[in-house]
Short mmCIF file of C-alpha atoms in Angstrom, two decimals:
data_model
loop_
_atom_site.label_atom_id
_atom_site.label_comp_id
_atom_site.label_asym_id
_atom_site.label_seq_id
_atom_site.Cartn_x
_atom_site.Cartn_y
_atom_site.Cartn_z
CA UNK A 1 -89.34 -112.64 32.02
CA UNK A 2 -87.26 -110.12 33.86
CA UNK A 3 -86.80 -106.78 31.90
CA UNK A 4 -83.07 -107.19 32.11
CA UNK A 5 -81.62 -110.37 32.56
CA UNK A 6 -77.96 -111.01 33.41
CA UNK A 7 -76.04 -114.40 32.88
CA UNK A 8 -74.66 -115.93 34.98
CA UNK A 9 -76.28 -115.44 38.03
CA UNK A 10 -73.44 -116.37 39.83
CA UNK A 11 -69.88 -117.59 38.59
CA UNK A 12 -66.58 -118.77 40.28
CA UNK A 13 -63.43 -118.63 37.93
CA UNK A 14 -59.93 -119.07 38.10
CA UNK A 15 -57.27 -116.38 38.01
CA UNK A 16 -55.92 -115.47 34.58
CA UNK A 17 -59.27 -116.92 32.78
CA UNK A 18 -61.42 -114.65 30.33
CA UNK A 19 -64.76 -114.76 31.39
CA UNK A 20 -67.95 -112.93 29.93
CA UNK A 21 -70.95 -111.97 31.65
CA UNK A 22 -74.05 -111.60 29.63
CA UNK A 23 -77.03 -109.10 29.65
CA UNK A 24 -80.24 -108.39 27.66
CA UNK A 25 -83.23 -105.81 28.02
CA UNK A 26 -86.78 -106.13 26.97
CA UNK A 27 -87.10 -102.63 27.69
CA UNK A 28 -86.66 -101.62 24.04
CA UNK A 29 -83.98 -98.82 25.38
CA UNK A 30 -81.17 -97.16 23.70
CA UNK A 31 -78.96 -96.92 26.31
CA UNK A 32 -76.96 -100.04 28.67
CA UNK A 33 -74.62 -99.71 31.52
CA UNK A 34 -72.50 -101.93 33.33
CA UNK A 35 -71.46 -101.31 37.42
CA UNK A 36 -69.62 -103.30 39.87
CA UNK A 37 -70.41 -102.96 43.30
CA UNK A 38 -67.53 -104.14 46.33
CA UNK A 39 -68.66 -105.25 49.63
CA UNK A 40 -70.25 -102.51 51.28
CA UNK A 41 -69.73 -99.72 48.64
CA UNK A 42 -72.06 -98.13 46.45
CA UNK A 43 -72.24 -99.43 42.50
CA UNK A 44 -68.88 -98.01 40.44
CA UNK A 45 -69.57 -97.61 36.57
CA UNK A 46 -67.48 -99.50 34.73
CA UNK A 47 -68.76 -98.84 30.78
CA UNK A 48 -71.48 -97.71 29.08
CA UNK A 49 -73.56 -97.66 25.89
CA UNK A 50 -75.35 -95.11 24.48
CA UNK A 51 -76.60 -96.85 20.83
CA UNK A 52 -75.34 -100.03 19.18
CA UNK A 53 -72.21 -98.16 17.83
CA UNK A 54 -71.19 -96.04 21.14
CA UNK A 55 -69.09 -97.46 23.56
CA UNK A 56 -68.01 -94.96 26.72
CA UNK A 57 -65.36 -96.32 29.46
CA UNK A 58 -66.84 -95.13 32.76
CA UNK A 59 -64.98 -94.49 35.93
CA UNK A 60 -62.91 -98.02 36.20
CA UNK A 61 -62.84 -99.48 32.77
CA UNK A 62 -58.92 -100.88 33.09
CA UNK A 63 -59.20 -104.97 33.04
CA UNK A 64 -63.00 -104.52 31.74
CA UNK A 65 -63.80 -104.85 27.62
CA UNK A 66 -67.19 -104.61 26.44
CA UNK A 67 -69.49 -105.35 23.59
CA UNK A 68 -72.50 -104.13 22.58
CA UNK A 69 -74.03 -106.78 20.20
CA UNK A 70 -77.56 -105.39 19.60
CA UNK A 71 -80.03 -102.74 20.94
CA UNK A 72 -80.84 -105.66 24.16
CA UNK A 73 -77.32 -107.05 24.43
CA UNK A 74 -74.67 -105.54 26.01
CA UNK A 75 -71.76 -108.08 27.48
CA UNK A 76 -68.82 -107.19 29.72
CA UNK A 77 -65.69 -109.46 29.66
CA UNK A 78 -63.00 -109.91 31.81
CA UNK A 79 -60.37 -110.20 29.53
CA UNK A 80 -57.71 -111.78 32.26
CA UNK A 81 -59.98 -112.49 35.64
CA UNK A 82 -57.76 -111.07 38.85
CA UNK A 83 -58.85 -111.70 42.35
CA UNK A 84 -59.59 -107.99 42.95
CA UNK A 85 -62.48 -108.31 40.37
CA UNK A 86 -64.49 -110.50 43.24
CA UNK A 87 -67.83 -108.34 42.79
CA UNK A 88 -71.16 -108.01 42.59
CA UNK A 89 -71.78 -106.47 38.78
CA UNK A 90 -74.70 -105.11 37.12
CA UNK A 91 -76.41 -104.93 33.62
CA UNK A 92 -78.68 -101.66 33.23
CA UNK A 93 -80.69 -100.01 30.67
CA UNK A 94 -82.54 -96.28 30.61
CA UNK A 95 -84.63 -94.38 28.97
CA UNK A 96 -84.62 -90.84 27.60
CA UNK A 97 -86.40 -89.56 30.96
CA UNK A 98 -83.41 -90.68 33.21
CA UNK A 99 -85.23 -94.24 34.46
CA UNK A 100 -83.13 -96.83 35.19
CA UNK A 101 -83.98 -100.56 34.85
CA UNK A 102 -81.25 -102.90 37.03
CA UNK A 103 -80.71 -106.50 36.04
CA UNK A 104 -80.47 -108.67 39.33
CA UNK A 105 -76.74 -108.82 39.31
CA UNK A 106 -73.69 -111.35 38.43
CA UNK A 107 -71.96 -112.48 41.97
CA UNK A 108 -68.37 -113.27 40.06
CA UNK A 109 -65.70 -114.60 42.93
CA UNK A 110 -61.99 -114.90 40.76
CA UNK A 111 -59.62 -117.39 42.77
CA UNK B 1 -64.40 -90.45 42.37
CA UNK B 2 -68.12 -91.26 42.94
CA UNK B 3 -70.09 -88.33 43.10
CA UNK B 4 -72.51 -88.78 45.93
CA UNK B 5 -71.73 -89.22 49.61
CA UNK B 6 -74.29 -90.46 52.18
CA UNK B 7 -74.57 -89.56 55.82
CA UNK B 8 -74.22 -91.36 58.25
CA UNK B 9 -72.36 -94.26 56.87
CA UNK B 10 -74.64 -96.27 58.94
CA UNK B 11 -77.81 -95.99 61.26
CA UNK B 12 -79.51 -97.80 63.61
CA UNK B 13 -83.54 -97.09 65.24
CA UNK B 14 -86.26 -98.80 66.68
CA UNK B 15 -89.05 -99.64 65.12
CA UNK B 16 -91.99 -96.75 64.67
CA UNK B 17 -89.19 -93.85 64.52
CA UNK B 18 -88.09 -92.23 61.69
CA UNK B 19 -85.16 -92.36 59.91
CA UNK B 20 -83.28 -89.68 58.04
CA UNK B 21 -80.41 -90.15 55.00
CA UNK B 22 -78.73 -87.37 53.73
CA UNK B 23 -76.81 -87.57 50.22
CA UNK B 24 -74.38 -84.72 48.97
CA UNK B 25 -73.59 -84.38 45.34
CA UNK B 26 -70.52 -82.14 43.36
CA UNK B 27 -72.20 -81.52 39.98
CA UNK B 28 -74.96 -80.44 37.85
CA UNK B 29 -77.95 -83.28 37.86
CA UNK B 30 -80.79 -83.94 35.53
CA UNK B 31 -82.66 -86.24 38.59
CA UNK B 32 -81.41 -87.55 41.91
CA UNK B 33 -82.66 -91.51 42.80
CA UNK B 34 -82.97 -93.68 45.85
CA UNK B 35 -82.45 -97.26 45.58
CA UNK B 36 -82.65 -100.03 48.51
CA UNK B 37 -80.55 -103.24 48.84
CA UNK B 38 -81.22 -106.16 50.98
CA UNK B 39 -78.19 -108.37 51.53
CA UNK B 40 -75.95 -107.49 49.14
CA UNK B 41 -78.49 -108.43 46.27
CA UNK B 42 -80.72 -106.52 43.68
CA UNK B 43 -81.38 -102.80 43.73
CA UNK B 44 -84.83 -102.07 44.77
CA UNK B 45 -85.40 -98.53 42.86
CA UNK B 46 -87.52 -96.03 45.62
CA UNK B 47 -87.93 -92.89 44.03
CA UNK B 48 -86.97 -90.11 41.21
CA UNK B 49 -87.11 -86.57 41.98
CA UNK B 50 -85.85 -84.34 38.89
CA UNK B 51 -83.46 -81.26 39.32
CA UNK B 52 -86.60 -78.85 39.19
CA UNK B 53 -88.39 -80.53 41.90
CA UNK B 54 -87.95 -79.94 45.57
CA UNK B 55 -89.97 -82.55 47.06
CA UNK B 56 -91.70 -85.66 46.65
CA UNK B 57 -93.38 -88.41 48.41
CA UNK B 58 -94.20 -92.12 48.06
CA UNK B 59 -96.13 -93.69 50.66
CA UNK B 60 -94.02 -93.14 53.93
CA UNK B 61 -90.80 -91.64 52.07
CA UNK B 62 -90.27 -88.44 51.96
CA UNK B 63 -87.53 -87.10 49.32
CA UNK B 64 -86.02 -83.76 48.98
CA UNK B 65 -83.67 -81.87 47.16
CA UNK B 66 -81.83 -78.73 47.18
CA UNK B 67 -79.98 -78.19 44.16
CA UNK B 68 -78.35 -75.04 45.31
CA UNK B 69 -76.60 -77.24 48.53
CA UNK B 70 -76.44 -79.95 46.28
CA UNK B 71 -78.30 -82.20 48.52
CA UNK B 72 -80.54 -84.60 49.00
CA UNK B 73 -82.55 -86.02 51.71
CA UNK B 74 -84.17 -89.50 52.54
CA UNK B 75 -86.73 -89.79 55.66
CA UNK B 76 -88.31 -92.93 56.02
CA UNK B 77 -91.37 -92.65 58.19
CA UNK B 78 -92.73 -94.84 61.09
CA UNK B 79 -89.48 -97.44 60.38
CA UNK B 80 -89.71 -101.47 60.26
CA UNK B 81 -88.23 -104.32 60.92
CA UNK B 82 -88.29 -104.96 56.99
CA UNK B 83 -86.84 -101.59 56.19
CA UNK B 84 -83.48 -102.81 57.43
CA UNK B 85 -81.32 -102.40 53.85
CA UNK B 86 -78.65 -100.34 52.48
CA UNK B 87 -79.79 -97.38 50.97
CA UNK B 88 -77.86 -95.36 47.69
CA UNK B 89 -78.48 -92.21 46.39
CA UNK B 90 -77.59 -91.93 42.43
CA UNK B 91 -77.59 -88.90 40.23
CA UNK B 92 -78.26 -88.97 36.84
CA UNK B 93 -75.50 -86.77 36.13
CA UNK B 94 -72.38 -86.54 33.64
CA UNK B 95 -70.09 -89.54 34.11
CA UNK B 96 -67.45 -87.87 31.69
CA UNK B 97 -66.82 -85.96 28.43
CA UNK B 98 -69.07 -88.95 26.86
CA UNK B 99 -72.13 -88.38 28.64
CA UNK B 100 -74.43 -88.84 31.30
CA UNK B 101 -74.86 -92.18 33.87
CA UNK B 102 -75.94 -93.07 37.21
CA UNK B 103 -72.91 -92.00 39.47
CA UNK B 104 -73.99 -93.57 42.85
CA UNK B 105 -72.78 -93.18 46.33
CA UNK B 106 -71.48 -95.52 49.22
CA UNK B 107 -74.63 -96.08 50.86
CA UNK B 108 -76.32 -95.33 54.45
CA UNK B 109 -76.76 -99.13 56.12
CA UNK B 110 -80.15 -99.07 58.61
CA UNK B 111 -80.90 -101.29 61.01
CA UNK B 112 -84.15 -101.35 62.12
CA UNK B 113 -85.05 -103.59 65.47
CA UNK B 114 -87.85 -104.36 66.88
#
């Protein structure tokens, strides 16, 4: 099994639905972060997680709500899905020495 | 804002030369990391180099940093067809008042043909 694991692997929704995308570790780490990535930019932070009870909005959090259900479970959720959410996200998990662990990514297209 | 800015935007070589990727950064860092993508799919994670180091090496990548230019470099030795992938610098670096994430940049796209 992959040390992070996102679900779905790929997902095509309608406009205006709420849709969640799952993620777990294995890596027995603290901290989670979710990104979304645009075509042919670089991997924007949209939330992160630094313990069960901490919940940080990173640098485009508006449309995004998150929830952090365990140590291995973090879960992003488009609460309304807009067509300007079409992205590539990702689940990710550290550890105390700045390591980062990438899930293989959620390819979400809203129409 | 992201933090880190790659140049060039995009590069193309032959195969056997080298290729060079240069990342700028605006703040303080605890590490700086190269990652690889192929397609538009997962992140391929090349190498860490923390804030106190100035150099390191992993097979035929070369890493460097400057913390006093804030800058990073990427050289990629005796190039491949199979090298062809975006590249992203990240910094492990403070994403706001909460604390610290990976803040990554846009990317350098190679091109490597044979």
């Amino acid at each position: 099994d992959a040390d992070v694991t996102q679900t779905p692997r790929n997902r095509i929704t309608k406009t205006g639905k709420r849709i969640m995308l799952e993620c777990s570790q294995t890596k027995g780490h603290d901290r989670m972060y979710w990104y979304r990535q645009d075509p042919g930019l670089g991997l924007q932070l949209i939330y992160y997680s630094f313990d069960v009870k901490d919940i940080n909005k990173g640098e485009i959090s508006d449309g995004y709500s998150v929830s952090r259900q365990a140590q291995a479970k973090f879960s992003l959720s488009l609460e309304s899905a807009i067509p300007n959410q079409t992205a590539l996200y990702f689940c990710a998990t550290s550890d105390p020495d700045g390591g980062y662990t990438f899930g293989s990514g959620t390819r979400l297209t809203v129409v | 804002s992201q933090q880190g800015e790659e140049d060039p935007q995009a590069l193309s070589i032959q195969e056997g030369e080298n290729a060079t990727m240069n990342c700028s950064y605006k703040t303080s860092i605890n590490n700086l990391q190269w990652y690889r993508q192929n397609s538009g799919r997962g992140l391929v994670h090349l190498i860490l180099i923390r804030s106190n180091e100035r150099e390191k090496h992993s097979g035929r990548l070369r890493v460097t940093l400057d913390t006093s230019k804030k800058s990073s470099s990427l050289l990629i030795t005796a190039s491949r067809a199979a090298d062809t992938a975006s590249y992203f610098c990240a910094t492990d670096a403070r994403a706001n008042q909460a604390g610290t994430a990976l803040i990554f940049g846009k990317g350098t796209t190679l091109s490597v043909s044979s």
